[in-house]
mmCIF file of C-alpha atoms in Angstrom:
data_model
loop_
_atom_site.group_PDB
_atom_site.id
_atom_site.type_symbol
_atom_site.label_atom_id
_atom_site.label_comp_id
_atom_site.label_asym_id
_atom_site.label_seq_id
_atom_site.Cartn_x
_atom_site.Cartn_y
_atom_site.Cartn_z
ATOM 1 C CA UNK A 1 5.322 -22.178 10.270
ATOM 2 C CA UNK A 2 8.362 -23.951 8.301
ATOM 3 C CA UNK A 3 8.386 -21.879 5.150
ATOM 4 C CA UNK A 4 7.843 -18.564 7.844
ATOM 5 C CA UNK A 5 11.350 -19.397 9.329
ATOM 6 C CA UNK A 6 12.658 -19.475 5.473
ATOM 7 C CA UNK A 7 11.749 -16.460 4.102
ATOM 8 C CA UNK A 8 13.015 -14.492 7.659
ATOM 9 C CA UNK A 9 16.258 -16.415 6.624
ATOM 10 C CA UNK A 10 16.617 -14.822 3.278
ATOM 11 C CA UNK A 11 16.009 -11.842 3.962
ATOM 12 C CA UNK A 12 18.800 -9.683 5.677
ATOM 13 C CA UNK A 13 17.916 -6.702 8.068
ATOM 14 C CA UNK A 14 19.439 -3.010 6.165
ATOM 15 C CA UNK A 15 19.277 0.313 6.047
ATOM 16 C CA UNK A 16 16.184 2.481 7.483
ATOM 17 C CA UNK A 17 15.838 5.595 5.198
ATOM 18 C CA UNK A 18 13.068 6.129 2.384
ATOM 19 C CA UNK A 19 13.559 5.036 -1.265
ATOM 20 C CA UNK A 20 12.815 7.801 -4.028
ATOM 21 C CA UNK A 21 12.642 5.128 -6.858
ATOM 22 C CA UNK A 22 10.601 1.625 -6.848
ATOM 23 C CA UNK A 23 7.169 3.772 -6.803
ATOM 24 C CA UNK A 24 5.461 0.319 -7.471
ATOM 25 C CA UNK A 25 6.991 -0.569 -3.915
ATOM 26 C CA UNK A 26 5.215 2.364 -1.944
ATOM 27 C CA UNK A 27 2.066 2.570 -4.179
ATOM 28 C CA UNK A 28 -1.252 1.474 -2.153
ATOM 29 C CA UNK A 29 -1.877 -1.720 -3.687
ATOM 30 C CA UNK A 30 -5.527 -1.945 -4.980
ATOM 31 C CA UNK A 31 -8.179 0.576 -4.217
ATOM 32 C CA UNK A 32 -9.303 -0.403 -1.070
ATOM 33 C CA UNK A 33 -6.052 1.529 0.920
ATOM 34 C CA UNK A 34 -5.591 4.103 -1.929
ATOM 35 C CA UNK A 35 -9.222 5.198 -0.629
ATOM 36 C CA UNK A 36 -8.274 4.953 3.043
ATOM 37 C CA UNK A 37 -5.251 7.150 2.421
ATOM 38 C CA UNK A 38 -2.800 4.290 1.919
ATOM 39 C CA UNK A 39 -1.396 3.261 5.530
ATOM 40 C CA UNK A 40 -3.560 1.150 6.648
ATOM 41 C CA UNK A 41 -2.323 -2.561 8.087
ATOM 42 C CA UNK A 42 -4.474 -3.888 10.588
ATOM 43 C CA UNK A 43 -7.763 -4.530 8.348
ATOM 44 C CA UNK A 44 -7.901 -8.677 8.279
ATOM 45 C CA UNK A 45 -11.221 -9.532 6.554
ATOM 46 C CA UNK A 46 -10.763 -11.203 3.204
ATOM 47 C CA UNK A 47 -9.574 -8.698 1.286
ATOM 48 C CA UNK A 48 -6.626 -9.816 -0.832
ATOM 49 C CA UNK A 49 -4.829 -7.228 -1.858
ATOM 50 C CA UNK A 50 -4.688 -6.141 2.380
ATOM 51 C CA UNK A 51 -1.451 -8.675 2.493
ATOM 52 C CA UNK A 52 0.605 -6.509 0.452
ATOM 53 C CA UNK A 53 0.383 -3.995 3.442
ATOM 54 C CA UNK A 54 0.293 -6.733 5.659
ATOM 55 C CA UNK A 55 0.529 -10.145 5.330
ATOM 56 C CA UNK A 56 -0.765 -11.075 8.657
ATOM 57 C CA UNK A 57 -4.190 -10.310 7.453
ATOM 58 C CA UNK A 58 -3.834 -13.824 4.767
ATOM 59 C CA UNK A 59 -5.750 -15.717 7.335
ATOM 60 C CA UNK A 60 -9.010 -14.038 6.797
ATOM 61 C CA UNK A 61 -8.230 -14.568 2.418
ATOM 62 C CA UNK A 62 -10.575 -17.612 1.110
ATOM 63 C CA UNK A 63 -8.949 -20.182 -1.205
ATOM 64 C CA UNK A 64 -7.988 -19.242 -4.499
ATOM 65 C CA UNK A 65 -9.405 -15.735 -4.127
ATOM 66 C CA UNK A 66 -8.443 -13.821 -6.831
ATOM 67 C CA UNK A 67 -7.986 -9.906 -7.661
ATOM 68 C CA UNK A 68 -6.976 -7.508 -10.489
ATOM 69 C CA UNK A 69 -5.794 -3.491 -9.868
ATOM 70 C CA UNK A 70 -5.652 -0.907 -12.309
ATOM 71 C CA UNK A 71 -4.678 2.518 -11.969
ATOM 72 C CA UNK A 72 -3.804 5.421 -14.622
ATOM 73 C CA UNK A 73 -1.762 8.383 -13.137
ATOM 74 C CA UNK A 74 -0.872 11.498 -14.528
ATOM 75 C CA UNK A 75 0.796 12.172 -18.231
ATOM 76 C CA UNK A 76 0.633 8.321 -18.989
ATOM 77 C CA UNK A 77 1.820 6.843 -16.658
ATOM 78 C CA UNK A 78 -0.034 3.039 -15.523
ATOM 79 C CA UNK A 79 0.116 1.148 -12.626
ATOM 80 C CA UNK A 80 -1.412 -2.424 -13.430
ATOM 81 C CA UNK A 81 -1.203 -5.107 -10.660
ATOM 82 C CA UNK A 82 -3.009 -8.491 -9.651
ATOM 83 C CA UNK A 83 -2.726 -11.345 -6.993
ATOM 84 C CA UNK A 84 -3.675 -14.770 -6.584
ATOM 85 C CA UNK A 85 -3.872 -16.978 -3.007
ATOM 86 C CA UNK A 86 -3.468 -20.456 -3.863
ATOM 87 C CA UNK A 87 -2.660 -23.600 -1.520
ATOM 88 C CA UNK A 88 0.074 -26.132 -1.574
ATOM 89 C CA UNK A 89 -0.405 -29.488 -0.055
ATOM 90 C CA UNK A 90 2.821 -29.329 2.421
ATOM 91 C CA UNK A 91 3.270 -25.673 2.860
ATOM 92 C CA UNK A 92 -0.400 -24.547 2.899
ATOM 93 C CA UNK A 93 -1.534 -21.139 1.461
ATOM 94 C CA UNK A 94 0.655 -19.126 -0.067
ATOM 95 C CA UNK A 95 -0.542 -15.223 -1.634
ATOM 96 C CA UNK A 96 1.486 -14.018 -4.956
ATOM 97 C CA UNK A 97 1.538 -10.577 -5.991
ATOM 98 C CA UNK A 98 2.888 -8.623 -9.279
ATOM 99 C CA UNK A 99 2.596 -4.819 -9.544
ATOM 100 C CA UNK A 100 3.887 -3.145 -13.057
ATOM 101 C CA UNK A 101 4.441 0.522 -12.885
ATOM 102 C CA UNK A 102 4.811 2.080 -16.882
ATOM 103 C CA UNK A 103 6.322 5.538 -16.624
ATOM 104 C CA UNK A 104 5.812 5.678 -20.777
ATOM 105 C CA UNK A 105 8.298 6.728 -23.592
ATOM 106 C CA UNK A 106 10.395 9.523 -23.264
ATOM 107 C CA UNK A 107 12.455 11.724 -25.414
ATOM 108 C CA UNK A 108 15.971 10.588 -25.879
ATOM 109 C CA UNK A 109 18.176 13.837 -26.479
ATOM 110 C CA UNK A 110 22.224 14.479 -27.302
ATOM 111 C CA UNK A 111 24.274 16.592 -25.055
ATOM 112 C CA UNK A 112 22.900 19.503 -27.566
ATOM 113 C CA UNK A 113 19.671 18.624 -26.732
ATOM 114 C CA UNK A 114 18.357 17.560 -29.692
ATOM 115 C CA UNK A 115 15.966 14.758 -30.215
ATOM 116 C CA UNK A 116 17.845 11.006 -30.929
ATOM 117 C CA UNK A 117 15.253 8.522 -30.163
ATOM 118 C CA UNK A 118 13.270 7.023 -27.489
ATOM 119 C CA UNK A 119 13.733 5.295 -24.129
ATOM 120 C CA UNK A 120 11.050 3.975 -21.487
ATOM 121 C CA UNK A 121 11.061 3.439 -17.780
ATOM 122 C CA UNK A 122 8.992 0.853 -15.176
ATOM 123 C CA UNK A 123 9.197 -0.523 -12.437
ATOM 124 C CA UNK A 124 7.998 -4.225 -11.659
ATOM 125 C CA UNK A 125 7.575 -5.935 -8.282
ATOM 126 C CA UNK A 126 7.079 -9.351 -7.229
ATOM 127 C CA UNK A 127 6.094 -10.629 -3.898
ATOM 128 C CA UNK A 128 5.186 -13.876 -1.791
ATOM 129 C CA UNK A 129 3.689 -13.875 1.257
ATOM 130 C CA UNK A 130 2.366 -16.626 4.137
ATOM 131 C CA UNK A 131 0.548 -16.203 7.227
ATOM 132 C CA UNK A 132 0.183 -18.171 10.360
ATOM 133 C CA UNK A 133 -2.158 -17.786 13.038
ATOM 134 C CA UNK A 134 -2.670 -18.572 16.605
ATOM 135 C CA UNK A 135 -5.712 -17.766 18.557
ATOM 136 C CA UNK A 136 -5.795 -14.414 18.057
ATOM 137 C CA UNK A 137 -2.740 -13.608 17.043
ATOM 138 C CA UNK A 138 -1.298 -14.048 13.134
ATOM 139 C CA UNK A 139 2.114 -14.033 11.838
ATOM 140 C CA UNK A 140 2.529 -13.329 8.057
ATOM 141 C CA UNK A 141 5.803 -12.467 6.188
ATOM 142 C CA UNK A 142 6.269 -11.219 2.505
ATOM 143 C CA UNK A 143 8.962 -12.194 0.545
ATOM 144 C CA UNK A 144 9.275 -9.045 -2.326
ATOM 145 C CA UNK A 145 12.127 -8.588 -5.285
ATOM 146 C CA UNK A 146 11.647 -5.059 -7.286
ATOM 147 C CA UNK A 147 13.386 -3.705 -10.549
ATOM 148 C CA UNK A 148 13.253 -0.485 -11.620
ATOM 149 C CA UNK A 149 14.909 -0.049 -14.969
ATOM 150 C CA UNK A 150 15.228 3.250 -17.269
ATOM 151 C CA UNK A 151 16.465 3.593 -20.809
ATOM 152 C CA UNK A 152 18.698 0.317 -20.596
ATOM 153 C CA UNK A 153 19.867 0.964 -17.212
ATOM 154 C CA UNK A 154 19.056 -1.311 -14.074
ATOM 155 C CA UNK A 155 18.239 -1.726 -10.522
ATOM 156 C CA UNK A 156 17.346 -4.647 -8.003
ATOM 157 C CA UNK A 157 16.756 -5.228 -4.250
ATOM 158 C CA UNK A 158 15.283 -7.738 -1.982
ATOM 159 C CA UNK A 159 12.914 -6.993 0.717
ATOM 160 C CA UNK A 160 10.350 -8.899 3.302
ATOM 161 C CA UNK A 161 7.735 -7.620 5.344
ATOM 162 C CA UNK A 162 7.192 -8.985 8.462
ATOM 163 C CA UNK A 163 3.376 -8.051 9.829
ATOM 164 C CA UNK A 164 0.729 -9.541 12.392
ATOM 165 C CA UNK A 165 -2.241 -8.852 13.452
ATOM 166 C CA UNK A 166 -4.505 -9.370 16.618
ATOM 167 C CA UNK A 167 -8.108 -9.763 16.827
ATOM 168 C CA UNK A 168 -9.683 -8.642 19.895
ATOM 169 C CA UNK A 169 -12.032 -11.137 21.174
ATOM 170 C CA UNK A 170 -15.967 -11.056 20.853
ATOM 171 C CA UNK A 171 -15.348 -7.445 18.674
ATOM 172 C CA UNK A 172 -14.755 -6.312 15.813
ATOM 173 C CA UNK A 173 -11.869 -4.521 16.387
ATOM 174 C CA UNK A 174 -8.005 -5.388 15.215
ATOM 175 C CA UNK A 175 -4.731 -4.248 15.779
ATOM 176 C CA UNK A 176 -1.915 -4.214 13.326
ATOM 177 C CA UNK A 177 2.169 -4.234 12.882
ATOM 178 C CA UNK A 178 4.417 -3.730 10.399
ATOM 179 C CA UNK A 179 7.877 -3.742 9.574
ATOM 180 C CA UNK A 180 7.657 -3.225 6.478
ATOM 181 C CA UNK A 181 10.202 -3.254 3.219
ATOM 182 C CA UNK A 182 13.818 -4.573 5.068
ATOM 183 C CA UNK A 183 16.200 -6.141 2.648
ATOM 184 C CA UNK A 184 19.086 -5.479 0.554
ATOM 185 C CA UNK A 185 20.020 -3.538 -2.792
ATOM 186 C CA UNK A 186 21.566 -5.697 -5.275
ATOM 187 C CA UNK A 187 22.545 -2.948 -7.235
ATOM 188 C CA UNK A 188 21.877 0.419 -8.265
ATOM 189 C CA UNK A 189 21.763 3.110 -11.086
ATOM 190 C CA UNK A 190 25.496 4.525 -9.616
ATOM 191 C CA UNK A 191 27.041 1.094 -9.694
ATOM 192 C CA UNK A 192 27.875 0.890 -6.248
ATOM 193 C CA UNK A 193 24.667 -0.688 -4.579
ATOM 194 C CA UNK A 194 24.736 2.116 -2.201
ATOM 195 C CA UNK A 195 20.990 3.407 -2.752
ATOM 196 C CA UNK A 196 18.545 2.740 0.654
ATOM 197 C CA UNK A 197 15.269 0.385 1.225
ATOM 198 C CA UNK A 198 11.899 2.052 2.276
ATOM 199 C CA UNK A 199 12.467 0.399 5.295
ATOM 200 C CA UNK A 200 9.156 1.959 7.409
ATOM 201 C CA UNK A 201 7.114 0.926 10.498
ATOM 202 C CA UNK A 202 3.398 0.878 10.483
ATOM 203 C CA UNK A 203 0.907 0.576 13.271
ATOM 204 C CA UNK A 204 -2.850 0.455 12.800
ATOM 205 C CA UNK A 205 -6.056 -0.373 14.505
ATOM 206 C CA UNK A 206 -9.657 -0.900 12.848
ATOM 207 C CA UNK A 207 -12.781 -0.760 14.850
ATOM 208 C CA UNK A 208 -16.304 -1.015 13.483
ATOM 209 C CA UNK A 209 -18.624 -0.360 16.667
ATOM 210 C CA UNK A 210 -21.908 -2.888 16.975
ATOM 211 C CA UNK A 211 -24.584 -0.738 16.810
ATOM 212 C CA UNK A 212 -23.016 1.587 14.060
ATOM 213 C CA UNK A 213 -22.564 0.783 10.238
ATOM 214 C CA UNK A 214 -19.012 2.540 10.797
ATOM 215 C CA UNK A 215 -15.710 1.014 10.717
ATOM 216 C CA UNK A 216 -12.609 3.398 12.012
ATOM 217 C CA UNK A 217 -9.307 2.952 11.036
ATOM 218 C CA UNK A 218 -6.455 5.066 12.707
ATOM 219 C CA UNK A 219 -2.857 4.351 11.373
ATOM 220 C CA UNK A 220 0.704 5.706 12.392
ATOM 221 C CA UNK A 221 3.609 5.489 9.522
ATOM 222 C CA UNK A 222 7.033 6.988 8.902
ATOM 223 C CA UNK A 223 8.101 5.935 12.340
ATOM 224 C CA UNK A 224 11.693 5.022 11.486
ATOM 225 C CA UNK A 225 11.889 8.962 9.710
ATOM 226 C CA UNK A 226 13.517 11.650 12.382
ATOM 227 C CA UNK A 227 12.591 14.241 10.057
ATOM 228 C CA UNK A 228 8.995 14.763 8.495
ATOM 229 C CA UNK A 229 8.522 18.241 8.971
ATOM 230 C CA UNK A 230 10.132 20.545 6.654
ATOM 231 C CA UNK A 231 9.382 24.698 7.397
ATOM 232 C CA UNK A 232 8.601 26.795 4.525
ATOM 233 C CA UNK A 233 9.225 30.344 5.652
ATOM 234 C CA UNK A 234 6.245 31.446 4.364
ATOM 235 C CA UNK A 235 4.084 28.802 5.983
ATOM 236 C CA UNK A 236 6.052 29.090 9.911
ATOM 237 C CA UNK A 237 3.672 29.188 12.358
ATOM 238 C CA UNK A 238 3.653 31.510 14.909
ATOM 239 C CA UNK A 239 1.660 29.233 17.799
ATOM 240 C CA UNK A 240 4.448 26.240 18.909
ATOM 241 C CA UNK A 241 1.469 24.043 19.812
ATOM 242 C CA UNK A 242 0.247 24.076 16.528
ATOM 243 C CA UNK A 243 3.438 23.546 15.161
ATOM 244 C CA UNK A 244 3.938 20.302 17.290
ATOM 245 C CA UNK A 245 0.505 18.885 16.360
ATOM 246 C CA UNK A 246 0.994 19.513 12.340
ATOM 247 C CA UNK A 247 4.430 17.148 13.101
ATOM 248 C CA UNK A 248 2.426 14.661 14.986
ATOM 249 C CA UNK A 249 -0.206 14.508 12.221
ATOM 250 C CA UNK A 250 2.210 14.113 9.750
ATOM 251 C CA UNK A 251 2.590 11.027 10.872
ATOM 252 C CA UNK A 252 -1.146 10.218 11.117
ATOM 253 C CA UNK A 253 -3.526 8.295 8.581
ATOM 254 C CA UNK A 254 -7.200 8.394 9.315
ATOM 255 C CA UNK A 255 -9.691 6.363 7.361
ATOM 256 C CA UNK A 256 -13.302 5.552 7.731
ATOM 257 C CA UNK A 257 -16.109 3.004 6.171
ATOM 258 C CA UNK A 258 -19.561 3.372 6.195
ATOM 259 C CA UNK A 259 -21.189 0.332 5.945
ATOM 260 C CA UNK A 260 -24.580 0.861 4.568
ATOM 261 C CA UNK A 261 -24.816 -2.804 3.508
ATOM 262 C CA UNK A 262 -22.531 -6.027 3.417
ATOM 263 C CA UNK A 263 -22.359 -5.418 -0.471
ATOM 264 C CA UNK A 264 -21.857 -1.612 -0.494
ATOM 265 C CA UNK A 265 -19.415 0.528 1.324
ATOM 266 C CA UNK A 266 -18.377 3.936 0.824
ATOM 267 C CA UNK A 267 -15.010 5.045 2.349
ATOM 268 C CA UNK A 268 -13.238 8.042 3.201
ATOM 269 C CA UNK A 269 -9.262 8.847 4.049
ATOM 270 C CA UNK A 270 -7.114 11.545 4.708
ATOM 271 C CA UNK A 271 -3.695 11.928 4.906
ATOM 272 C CA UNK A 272 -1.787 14.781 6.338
ATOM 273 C CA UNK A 273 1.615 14.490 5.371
ATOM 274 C CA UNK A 274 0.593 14.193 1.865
ATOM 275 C CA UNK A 275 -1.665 17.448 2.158
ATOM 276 C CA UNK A 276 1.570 19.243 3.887
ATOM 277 C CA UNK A 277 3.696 18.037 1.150
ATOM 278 C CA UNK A 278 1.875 18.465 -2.085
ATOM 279 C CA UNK A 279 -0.034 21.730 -0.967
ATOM 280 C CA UNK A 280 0.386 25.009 -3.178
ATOM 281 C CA UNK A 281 0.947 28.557 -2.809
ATOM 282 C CA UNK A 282 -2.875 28.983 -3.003
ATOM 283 C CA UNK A 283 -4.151 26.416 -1.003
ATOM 284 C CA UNK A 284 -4.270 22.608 -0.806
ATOM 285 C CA UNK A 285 -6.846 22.255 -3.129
ATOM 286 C CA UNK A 286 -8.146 18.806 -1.290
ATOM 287 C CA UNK A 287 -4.592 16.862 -1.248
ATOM 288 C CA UNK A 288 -4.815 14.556 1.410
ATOM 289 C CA UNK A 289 -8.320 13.281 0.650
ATOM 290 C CA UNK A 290 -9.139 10.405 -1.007
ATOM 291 C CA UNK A 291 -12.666 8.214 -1.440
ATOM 292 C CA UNK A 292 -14.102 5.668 -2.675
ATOM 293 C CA UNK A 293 -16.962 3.183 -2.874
ATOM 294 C CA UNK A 294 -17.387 -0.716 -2.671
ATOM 295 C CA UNK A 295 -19.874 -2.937 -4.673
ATOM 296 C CA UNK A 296 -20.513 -6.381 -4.481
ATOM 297 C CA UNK A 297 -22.777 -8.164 -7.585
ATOM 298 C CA UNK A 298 -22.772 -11.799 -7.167
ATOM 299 C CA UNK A 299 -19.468 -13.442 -6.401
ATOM 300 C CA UNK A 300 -17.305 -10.325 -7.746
ATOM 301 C CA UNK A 301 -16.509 -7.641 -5.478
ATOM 302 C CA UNK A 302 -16.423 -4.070 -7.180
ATOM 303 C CA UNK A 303 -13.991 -1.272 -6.071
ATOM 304 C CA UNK A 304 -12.805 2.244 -6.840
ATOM 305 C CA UNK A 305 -10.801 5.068 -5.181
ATOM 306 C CA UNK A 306 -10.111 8.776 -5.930
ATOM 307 C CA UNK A 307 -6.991 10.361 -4.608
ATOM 308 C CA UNK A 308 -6.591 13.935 -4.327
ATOM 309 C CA UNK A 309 -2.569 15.241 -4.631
ATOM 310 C CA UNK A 310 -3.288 18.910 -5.704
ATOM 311 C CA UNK A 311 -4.505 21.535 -8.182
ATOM 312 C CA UNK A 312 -4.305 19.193 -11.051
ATOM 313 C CA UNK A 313 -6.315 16.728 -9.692
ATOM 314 C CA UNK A 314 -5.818 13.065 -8.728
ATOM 315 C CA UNK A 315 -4.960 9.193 -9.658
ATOM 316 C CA UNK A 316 -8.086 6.656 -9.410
ATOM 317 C CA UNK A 317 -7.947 3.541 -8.479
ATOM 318 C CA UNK A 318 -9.994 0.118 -10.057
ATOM 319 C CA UNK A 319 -10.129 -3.551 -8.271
ATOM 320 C CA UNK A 320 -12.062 -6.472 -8.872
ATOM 321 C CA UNK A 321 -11.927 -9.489 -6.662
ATOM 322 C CA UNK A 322 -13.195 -13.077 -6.382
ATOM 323 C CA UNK A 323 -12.460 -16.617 -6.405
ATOM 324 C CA UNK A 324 -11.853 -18.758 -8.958
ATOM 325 C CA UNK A 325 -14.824 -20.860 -8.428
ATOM 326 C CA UNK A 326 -16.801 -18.206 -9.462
ATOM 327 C CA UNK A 327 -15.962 -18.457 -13.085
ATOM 328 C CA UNK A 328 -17.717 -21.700 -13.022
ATOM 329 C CA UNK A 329 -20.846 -20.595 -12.092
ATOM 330 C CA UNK A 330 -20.599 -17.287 -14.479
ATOM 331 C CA UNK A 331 -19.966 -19.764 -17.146
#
């Protein structure tokens, strides 16, 4: 509970709005949320790359379980990411995380526009994270530092999560909190370190029922935004209660897992701000949606996702987990 009190220490409390850069920040981390539509923080049974979202759920995580995340966007652009639990002899467990975003090379113009070379842009984010539980109750915090950097140019800020999760008794069914991505900007691209953290709230609960192969996962997000709702003329709608549901919605994340066996899943999310936002003039053409499957072969558990953003299609998503102790028996 020592090293819990630390990180909270380092980490000071700043400003609430959402971040435009640091996409490796706000990028579902491995494909297990990117199928679920991204928001989910209340699902606490040994899935690693869960304590990213929220690192309440690090109780559940085995000992030096292990997992790797790939994921190619559009024009280029690669997300790779991995993490590692491991445990320390005074401190106990302890969860590291790297995500690399590559935005590729670019064309370097003059003020004439003419070519003049080449320049590249990433982002790279690291993050710690310990968890502490109590009955049913656990207490995890994240300790994160991100970089962003483009054609020479720099930027840096410290953030924590601070997440928890409670398991209601004799059920599988969880509740999860969030505050997620508070810190500080060391400095920005304008010099002045005035640039905002993602700070963002997240509520979820997960329910699988007993007698059905069905897990439900219902998530609320954006909480600390006053404005998610932004009317296109051509799109007003006439009814008002419509008009206050598509706000309230916008604020929804809805995912679901079949559970057709312990080693195969297939999973299903949708997410209604990002259909609203990413829609075209002729239609959403399935943004929003998002699936994926789980396999398990041995020790190794298998997993991709599909996300939908519009016409031109989508970004997939690749994990692999395990333990470490595994490679000993493959070998």
């Amino acid at each position: 509970m020592r090293i819990l009190i630390v990180i909270f220490s380092v980490i000071t409390f700043s400003a609430t709005a959402q971040f435009s850069a640091y996409q490796s920040v706000e990028t579902p981390f491995g494909a297990r949320n990117a199928a679920l539509g991204g928001q989910v923080v209340s699902l606490a049974n040994g899935d690693l790359t869960q304590f990213v979202m929220n690192p309440g759920v690090l109780d559940s995580v085995k000992h030096n379980a292990v997992a790797l995340n790939f994921s190619p966007y559009f024009a280029g652009i690669r997300m790779y990411s991995s993490a590692y639990q491991a445990s320390f002899n005074k401190i106990g467990n302890l969860a590291f995380a790297v995500s690399y975003m590559d935005y590729g090379d670019f064309i370097l113009t003059d003020p004439n526009g003419d070519p003049n070379g080449e320049f590249t842009a990433d982002d790279i984010t690291f993050v710690v994270g310990k968890s502490h539980r109590v009955g049913s109750f656990s207490l995890g915090a994240n300790l994160k530092y991100a970089k962003s950097g483009i054609a020479g140019y720099g930027s840096s800020m410290v953030l924590g999560d601070l997440g928890g999760i409670y398991r209601v008794p004799n059920i599988d069914w969880t509740f999860g909190l969030v505050f997620k991505n508070f810190g500080v900007v060391f400095n920005d691209y304008s010099g002045n370190g005035r640039a905002e953290v993602p700070f963002d709230v997240l509520i979820s609960t997960s329910i699988k029922p007993e007698h059905m192969p069905v897990r439900f996962s219902l998530s609320a997000f954006n909480l600390t935004e006053k404005q998610v709702y932004f009317e296109d003329e051509g799109e007003v709608s006439t009814s008002k209660s419509v008009e206050i549901a598509d706000k309230i919605f916008r604020r929804i994340n809805i995912g679901t897992e079949f559970v057709f066996h312990p080693r195969f899943q297939f999973l299903l999310g949708y997410n209604h701000l990002r259909r609203r936002e990413l829609r075209l003039d002729g239609g959403a053409y399935g943004a929003g949606l998002s699936y994926g499957f789980m396999l398990a072969i041995k020790q190794f558990q298998l997993r991709y996702s599909h996300a939908t953003y519009n016409a031109a299609g989508g970004t997939d998503f690749f994990t692999i987990q395990t333990n470490i102790g595994a490679f000993k028996k493959v070998l």
